XYZ file of C-alpha atoms in Angstrom:
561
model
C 59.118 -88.049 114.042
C 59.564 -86.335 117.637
C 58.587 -88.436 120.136
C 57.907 -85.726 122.702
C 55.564 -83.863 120.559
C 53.356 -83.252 123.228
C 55.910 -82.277 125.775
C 55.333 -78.706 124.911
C 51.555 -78.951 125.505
C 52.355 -81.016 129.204
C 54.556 -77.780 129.962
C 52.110 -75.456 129.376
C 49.254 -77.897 130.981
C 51.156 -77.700 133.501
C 51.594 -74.399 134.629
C 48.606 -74.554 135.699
C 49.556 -76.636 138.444
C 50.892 -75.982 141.736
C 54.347 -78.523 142.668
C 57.759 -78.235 143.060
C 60.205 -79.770 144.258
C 59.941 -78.821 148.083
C 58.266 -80.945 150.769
C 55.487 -78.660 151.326
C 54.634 -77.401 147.356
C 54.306 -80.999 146.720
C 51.900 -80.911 149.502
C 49.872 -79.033 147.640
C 46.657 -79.715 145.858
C 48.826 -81.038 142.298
C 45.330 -81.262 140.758
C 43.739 -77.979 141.046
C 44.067 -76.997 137.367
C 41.612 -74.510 135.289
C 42.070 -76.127 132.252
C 38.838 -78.316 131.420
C 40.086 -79.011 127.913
C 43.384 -80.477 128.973
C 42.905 -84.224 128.853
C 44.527 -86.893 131.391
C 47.059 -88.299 128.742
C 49.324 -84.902 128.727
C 50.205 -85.729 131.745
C 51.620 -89.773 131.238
C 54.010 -88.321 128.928
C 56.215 -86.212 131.427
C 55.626 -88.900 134.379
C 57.426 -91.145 132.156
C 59.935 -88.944 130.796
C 61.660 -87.373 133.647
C 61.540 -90.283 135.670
C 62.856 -92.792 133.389
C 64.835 -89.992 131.461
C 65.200 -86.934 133.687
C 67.279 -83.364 132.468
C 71.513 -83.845 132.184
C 72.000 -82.515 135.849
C 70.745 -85.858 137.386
C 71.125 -87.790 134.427
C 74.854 -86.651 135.251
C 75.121 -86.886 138.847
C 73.143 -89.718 139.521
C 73.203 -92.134 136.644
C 76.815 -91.781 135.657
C 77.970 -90.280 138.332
C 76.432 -92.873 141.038
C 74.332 -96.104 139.822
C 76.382 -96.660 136.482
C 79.241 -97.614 138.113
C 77.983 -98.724 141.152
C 76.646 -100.960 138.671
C 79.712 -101.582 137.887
C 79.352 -101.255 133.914
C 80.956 -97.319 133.226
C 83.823 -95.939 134.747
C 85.995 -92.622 135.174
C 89.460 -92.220 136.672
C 91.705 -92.251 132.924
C 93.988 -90.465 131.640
C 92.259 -87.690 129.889
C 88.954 -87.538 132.675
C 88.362 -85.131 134.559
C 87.384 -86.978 137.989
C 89.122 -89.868 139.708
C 87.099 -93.335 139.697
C 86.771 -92.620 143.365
C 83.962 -89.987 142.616
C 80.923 -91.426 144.034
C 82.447 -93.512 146.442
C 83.982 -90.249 148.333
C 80.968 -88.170 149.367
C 80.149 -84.991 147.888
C 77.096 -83.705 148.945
C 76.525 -81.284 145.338
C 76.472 -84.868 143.537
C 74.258 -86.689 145.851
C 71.873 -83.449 146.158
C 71.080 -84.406 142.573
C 70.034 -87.420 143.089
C 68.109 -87.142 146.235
C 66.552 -83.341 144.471
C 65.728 -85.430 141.296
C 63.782 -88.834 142.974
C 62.332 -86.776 145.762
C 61.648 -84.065 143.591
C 59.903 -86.387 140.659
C 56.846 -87.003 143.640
C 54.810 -83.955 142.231
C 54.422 -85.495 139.086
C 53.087 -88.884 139.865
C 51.024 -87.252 142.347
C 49.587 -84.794 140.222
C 48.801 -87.801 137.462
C 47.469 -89.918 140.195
C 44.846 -87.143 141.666
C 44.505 -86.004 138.181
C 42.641 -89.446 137.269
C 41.769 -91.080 140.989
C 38.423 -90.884 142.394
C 36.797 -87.527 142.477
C 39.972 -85.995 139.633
C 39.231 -83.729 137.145
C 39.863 -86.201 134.885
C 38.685 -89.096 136.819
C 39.728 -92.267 134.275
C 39.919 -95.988 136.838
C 42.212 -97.054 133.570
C 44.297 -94.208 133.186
C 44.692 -94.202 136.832
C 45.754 -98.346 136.976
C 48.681 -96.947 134.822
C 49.278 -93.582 137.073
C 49.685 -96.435 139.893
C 51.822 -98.448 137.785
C 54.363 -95.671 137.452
C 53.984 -94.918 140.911
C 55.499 -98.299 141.580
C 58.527 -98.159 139.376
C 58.879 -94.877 141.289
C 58.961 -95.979 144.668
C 60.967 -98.947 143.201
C 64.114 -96.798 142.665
C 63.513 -94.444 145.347
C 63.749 -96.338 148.296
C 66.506 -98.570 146.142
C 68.618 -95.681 146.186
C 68.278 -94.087 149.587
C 66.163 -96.841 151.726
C 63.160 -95.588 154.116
C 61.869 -92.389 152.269
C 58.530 -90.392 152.490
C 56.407 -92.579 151.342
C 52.568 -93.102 153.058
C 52.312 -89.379 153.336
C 53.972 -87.728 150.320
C 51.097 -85.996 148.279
C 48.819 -86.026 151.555
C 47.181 -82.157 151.606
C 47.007 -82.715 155.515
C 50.588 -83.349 155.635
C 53.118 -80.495 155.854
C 56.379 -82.720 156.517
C 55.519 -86.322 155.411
C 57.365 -89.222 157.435
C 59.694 -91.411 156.136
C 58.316 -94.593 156.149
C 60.027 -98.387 156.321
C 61.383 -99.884 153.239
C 59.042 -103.026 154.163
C 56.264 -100.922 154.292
C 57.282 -99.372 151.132
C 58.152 -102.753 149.304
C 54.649 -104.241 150.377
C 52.507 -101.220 149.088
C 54.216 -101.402 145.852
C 53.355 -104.598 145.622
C 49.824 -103.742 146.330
C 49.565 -100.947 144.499
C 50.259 -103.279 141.187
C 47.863 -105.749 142.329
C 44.889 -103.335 142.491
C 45.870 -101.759 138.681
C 45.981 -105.413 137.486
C 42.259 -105.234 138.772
C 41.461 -101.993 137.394
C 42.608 -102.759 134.329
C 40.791 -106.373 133.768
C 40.624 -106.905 130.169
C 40.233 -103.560 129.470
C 42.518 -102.685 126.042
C 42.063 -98.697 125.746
C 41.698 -95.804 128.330
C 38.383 -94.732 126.567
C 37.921 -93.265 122.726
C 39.625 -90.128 121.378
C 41.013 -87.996 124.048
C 40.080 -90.888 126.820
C 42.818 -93.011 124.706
C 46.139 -92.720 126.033
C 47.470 -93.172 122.781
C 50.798 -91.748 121.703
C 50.926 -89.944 124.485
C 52.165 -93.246 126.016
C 55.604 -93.422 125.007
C 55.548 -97.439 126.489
C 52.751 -99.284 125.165
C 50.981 -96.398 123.063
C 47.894 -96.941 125.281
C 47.712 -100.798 125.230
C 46.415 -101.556 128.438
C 47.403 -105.196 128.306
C 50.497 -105.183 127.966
C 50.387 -102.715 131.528
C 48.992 -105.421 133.074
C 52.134 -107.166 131.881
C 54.163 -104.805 133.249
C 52.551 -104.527 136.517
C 52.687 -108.484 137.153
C 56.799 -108.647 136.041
C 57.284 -105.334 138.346
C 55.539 -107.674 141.144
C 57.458 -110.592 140.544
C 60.696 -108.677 140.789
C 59.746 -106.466 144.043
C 58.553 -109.840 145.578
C 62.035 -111.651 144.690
C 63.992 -108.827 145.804
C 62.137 -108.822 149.334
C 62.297 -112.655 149.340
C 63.800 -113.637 152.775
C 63.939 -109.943 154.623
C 63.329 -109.291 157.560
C 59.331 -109.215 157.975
C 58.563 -109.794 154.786
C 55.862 -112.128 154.460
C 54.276 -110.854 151.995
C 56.938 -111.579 149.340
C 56.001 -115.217 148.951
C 52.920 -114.594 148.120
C 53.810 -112.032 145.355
C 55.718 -114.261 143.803
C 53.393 -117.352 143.440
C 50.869 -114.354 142.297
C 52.936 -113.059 139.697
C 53.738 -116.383 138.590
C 50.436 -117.674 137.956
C 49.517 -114.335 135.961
C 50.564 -113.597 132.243
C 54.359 -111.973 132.169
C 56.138 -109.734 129.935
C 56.840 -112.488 127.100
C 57.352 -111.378 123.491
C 59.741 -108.525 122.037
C 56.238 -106.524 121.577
C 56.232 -106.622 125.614
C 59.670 -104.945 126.276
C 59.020 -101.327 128.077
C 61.391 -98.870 126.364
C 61.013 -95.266 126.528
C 62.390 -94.288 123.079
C 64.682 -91.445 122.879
C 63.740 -88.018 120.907
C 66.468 -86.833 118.680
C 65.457 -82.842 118.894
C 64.333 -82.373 122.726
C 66.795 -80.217 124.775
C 69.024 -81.900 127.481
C 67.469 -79.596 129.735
C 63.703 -81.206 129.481
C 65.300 -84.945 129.078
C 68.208 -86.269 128.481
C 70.771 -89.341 126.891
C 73.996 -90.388 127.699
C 74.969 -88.134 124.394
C 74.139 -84.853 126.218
C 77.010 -85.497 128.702
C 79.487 -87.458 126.659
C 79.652 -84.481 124.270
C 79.242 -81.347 126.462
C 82.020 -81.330 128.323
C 84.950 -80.907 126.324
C 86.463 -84.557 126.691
C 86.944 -84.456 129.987
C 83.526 -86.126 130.641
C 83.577 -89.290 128.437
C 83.912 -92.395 130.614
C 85.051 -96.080 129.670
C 83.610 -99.839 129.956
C 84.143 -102.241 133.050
C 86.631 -104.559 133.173
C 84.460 -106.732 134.522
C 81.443 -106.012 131.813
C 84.491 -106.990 128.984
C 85.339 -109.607 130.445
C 82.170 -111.271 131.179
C 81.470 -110.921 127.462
C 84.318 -111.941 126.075
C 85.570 -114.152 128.345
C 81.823 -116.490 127.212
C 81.479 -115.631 123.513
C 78.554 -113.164 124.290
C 77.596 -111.568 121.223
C 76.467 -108.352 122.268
C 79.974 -107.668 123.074
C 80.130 -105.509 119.791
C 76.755 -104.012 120.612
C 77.832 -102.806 124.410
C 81.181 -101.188 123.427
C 83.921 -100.305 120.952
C 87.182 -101.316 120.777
C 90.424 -99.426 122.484
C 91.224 -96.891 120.102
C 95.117 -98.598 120.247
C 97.565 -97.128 118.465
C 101.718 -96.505 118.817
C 103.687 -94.710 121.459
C 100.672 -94.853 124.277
C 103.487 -93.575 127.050
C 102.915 -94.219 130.623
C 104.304 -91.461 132.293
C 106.701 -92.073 135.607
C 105.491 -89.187 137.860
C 107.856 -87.657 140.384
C 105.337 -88.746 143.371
C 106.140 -92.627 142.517
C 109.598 -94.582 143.016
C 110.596 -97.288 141.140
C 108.474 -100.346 142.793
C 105.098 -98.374 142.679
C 105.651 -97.602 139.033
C 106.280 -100.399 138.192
C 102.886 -101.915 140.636
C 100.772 -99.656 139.066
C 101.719 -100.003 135.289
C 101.502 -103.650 135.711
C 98.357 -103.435 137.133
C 97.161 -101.788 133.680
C 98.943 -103.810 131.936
C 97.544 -106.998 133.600
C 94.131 -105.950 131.832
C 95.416 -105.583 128.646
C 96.464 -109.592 129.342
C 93.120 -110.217 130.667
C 91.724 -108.944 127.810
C 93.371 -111.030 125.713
C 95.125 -107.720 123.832
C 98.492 -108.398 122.113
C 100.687 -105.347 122.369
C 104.509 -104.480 122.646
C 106.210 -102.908 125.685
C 108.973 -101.193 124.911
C 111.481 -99.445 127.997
C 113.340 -96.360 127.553
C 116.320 -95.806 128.493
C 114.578 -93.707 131.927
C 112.534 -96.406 132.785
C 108.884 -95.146 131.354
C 106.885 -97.928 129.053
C 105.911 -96.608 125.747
C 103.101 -99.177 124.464
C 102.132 -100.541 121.205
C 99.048 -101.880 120.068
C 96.828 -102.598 116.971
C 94.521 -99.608 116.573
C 90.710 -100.301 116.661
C 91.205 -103.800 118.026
C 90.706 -105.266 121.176
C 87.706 -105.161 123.660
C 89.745 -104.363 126.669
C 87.755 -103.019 130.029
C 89.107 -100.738 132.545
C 89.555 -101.878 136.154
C 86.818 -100.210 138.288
C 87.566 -97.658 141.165
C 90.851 -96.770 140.632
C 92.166 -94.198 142.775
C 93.295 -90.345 141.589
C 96.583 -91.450 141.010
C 96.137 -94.410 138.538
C 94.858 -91.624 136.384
C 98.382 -91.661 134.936
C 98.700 -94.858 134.248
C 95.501 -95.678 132.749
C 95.618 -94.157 129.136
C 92.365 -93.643 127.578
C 93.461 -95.052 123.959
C 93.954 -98.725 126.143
C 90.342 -99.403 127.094
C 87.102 -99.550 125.264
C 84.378 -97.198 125.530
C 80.550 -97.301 124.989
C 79.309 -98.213 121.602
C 78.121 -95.564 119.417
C 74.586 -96.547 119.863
C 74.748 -95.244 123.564
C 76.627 -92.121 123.253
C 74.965 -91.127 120.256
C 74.336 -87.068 119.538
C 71.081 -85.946 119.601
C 69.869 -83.968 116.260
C 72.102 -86.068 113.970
C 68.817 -88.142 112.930
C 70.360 -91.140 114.145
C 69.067 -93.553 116.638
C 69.567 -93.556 120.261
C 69.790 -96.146 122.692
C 66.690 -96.356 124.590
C 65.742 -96.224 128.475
C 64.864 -99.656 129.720
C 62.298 -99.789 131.972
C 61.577 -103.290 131.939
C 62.195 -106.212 129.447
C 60.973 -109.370 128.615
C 64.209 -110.951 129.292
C 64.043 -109.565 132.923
C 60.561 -111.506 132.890
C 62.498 -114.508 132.180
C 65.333 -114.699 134.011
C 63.281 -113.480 136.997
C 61.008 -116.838 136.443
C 64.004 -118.715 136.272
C 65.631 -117.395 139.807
C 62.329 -117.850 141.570
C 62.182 -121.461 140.729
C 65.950 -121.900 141.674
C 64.977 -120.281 144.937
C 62.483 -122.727 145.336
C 59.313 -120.526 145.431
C 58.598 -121.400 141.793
C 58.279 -124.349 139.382
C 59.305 -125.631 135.849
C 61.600 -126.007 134.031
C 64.418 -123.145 135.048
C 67.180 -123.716 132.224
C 64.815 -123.261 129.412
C 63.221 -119.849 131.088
C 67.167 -118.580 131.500
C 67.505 -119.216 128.005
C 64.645 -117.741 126.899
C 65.403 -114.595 128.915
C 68.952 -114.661 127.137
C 67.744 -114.790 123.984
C 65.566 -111.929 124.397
C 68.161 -109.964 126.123
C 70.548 -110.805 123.091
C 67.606 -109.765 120.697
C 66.854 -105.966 122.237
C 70.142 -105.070 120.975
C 69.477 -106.405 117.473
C 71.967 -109.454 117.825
C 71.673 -111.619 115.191
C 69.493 -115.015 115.651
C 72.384 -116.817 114.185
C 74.484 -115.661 116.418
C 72.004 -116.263 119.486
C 71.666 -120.146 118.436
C 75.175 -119.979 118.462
C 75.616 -118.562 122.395
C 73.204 -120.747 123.149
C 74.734 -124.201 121.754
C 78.781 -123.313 122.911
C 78.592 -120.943 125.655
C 79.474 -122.100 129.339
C 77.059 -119.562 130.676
C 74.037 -120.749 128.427
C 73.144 -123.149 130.399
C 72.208 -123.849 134.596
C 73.532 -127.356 135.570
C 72.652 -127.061 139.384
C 76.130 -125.613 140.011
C 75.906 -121.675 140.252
C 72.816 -121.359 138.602
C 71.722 -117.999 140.762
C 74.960 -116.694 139.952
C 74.624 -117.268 136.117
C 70.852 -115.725 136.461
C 72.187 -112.388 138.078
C 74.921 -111.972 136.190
C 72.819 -112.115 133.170
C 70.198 -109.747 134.734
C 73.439 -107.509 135.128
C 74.538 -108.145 131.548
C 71.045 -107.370 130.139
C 70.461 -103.854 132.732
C 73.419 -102.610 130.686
C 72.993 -98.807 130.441
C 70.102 -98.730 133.276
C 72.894 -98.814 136.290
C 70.238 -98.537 138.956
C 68.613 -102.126 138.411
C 72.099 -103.433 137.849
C 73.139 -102.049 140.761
C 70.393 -103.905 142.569
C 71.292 -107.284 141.188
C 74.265 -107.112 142.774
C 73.026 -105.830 146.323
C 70.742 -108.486 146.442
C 72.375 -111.395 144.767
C 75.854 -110.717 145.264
C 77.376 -111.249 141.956
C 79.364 -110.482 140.035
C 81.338 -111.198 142.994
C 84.000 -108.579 141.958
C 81.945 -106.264 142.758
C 80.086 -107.049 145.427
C 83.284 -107.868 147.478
C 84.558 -104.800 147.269
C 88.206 -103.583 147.078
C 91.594 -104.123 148.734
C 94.338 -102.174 147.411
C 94.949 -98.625 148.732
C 97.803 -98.411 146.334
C 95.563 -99.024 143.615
C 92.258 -98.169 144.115
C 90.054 -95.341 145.961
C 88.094 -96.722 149.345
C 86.015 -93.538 149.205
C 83.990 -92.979 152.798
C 83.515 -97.150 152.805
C 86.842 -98.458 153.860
C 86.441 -99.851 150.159
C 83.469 -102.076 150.373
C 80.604 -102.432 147.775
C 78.368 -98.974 148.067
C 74.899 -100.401 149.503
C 72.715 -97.076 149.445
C 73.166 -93.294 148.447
C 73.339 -91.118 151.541
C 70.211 -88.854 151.543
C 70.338 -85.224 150.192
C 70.900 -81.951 152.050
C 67.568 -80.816 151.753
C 66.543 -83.931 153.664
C 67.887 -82.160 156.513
C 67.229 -78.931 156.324
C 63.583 -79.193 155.193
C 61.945 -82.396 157.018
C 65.068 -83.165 159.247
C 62.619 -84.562 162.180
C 61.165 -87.183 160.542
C 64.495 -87.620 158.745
C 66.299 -88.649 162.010
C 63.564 -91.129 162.597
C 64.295 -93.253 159.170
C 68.428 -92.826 160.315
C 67.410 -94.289 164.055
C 65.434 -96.811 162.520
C 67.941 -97.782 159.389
C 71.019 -97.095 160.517
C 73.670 -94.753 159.947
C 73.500 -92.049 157.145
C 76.227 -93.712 155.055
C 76.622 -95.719 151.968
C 77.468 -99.018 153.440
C 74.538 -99.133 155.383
C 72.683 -101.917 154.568
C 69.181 -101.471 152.719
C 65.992 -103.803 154.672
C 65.856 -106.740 151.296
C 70.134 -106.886 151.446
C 69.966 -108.094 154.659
């Protein structure tokens, strides 16, 4: 069945209406359509769709690109890639245009679904609207996540020409009420309204069930109140927190928020991971962290097997001796890859020729082994692409090969969880932590069909199945980076905000082996806002730089600080 099915009737709904992607089309009225038959659920579908699964240019350049392995869970820079694992840690404004183009871009459609239903709309619908703010918040969420202060108050006002950027704080807190007032809205409402009042399929997260919205809203509250727990000025976050806690929570499988993949829609309407792995000759596939392996192996974690495949191995894997390295940096850097095949736990054979160059050995289809992250152009060489594991086929998958597709996550019940679980080891929460984090593992372990046998298993041996009082918030966001596996931006987050896993929020150290990019090799903190920023609203733009600080990507966002 395609999913999308009524894609083709948003497109054509929607020609009716006047937004692009420029500051002052979006400023237009997004509602004034001449299309009284056209009902208020055509246009959920696409507000989900290309912001939780947008066309292959940003799903390129700012998923893989950026917040995947900022995340720290993909990376580039082998043998057979095309681009260094320094890309997106050197500027390069094309790249980051995509990004900033996509998010600020994506404002006309939440706009036009918010006016579309809001008081005095066309299609004026106080439940369809609670979800229209909903979306607005996961928005605004990864917008200002991403680039910091960002039009905000303004964007969508008719009055407003060149909308201001406003604060993160302000942003943060009117997310937060935005969710509170569609929790209202929504009450114990269960549908839209009857026939084409019902949301219905045309919801591609709950099918129209209004309840589990309110679900959603109340988890997305808990998390933007944790994350803007002890800011500067933010005391409002407290309070969103004891909220959200005494409110019902995403907290069954049936609760998970998934936008489902279509297996016929064109990469140029919405794309996977697929549409890039496959379309550019090779050159474009990318492996898994060495640090995502290794957290998985190195604690029995079943979905090991579910995240990735093994190296593809085999005999003679030379690593070359170019002309550009003597004799002590050949043999640093090969020992550097080499090292992760150890820490990996691989068994393999090194044998020497006779001109110095190591021809390796090892068992084909075998061993989990990750690939350091952020190497620089020159460790290209020496990091061979049949050494390290890539994503599992589940991720990567083709589209219009009728098999399934990993989905988008949006936002899980294990997130509900483990977010519970860090808010009462922060001390703005109470009960009993350890059995929340388990619970939240256990549902992370089941969205990727792990077996319950299995799960028991994790959860009886495993040295990071438990909090003892130690490094409990460490265990809780490294699981919450675990289970944001293929959605880089909230993984990314996690480790802004939390600071683990360490590796990767400490940044790097070696020149010789990895690329610093613009950041003198520390952990990328922000994206650094698009040229059209500049050249279209580049007034209000140098207020949000004054205010936030430098125009860079190790310029700390307001909740990191």
């Amino acid at each position: 069945m395609k999913l999308y099915k009524a894609f083709v009737v948003i497109i054509v709904a929607l020609m009716f209406v006047n937004c692009t992607d420029d500051f002052s089309d979006i400023n237009q009225n997004p509602s004034a359509i001449n299309a009284g038959d056209i009902s208020a659920r055509y246009f959920i579908t696409k507000s989900q769709v290309k912001l939780m699964a947008p066309d292959r240019y940003p799903y390129w350049r700012a998923h893989l690109i950026h917040a995947d392995r900022y995340a720290g869970h993909f990376c580039f820079g082998h043998s057979v890639s095309w681009w260094s694992d320094e890309l997106g840690y050197s500027f390069n404004g094309g790249y980051t245009d995509a990004a900033w183009d996509w998010l600020e871009g994506y404002t006309g459609n939440i706009v036009t679904y918010l006016q579309l239903t809001g008081p005095g709309g066309d299609k004026e619908n106080s439940l369809a609207y609670a979800t229209a703010l909903i979306i607005k918040s996961i928005y605004y969420q990864y917008f200002t996540d991403v680039f910091g202060d960002v039009p905000y108050s303004e964007a969508g006002n008719l009055d407003v020409l060149l909308p201001k950027f406003d604060a993160q704080r302000d942003i943060y807190e009117g997310i937060i009420e935005d969710l509170t007032q569609a929790m209202t809205l929504i009450g114990d409402a269960e549908r839209t309204g009857d026939g084409e009042e019902d949301l219905g399929e045309n919801d591609l997260f709950y099918g129209g069930d209004l309840q589990k919205w309110k679900k959603l809203a109340n988890t997305l509250k808990l998390r933007a109140g944790l994350r803007a727990l002890g800011a500067s000025d933010a005391d409002f976050a407290e309070t969103a927190v004891s909220e959200a806690l005494a409110a019902p929570l995403l907290s069954s499988e049936e609760d998970n928020a998934l936008l489902p993949k279509d297996n016929e829609i064109s990469q140029w309407n919405s794309a996977c991971y697929g549409d890039v792995w496959y379309n550019f000759i090779g050159g474009g596939s990318w492996t898994v962290s060495q640090d995502l392996i290794n957290h998985l192996k190195d604690n029995g974690d079943p979905r090991l097997t579910k995240y990735a495949q093994p190296a593809v191995g085999g005999e003679g894997i030379e690593i070359p001796w170019p002309e550009s390295d003597d004799e002590a940096m050949y043999q640093k850097r090969k020992n550097f890859i080499l090292d992760a095949l150890d820490r990996a736990g691989a068994v393999y054979e090194e044998v020497v020729g006779e001109d110095g160059v190591s021809t390796i050995n090892m068992a084909e289809n075998t061993y989990y082994v990750g690939q350091p992250v952020r190497l620089r152009q020159e460790m290209k060489n020496y990091a061979r692409f049949s050494l390290f594991s890539t994503p599992s086929q589940y991720i990567i998958q083709a589209k219009g090969e009728d098999e399934p597709i990993a989905p988008e996550i949006v936002l899980t019940t294990a997130e509900s969880y483990f977010l519970q679980a860090e808010a009462i080891v922060r001390g703005v929460g109470s009960g009993d932590a350890n059995a929340l984090y388990r619970q939240g593992i256990r549902y992370a372990m089941l969205l990727w069909d792990v077996e319950p046998s299995e799960i028991d298993d994790y959860l009886m041996n495993s040295p990071m199945a438990n909090l003892d009082g130690g490094n409990d918030l460490e265990k809780i966001a490294i699981q919450r980076w675990l289970a944001y596996y293929t959605e880089g931006f909230q993984a990314w987050a996690v480790v802004r905000d939390l600071g683990f896993p360490a590796d990767l929020a400490d940044g790097v150290d070696d020149p010789e082996i990895f690329g610093y990019g613009n950041i003198a090799g520390k952990y990328p903190t922000r994206m650094r806002y698009g040229s059209n920023a500049y050249s279209r609203n580049n007034e209000n733009l140098q207020d949000a730089i004054d205010r936030q600080g430098p125009d860079q990507q190790d310029t700390e966002l307001w909740w990191a600080k």
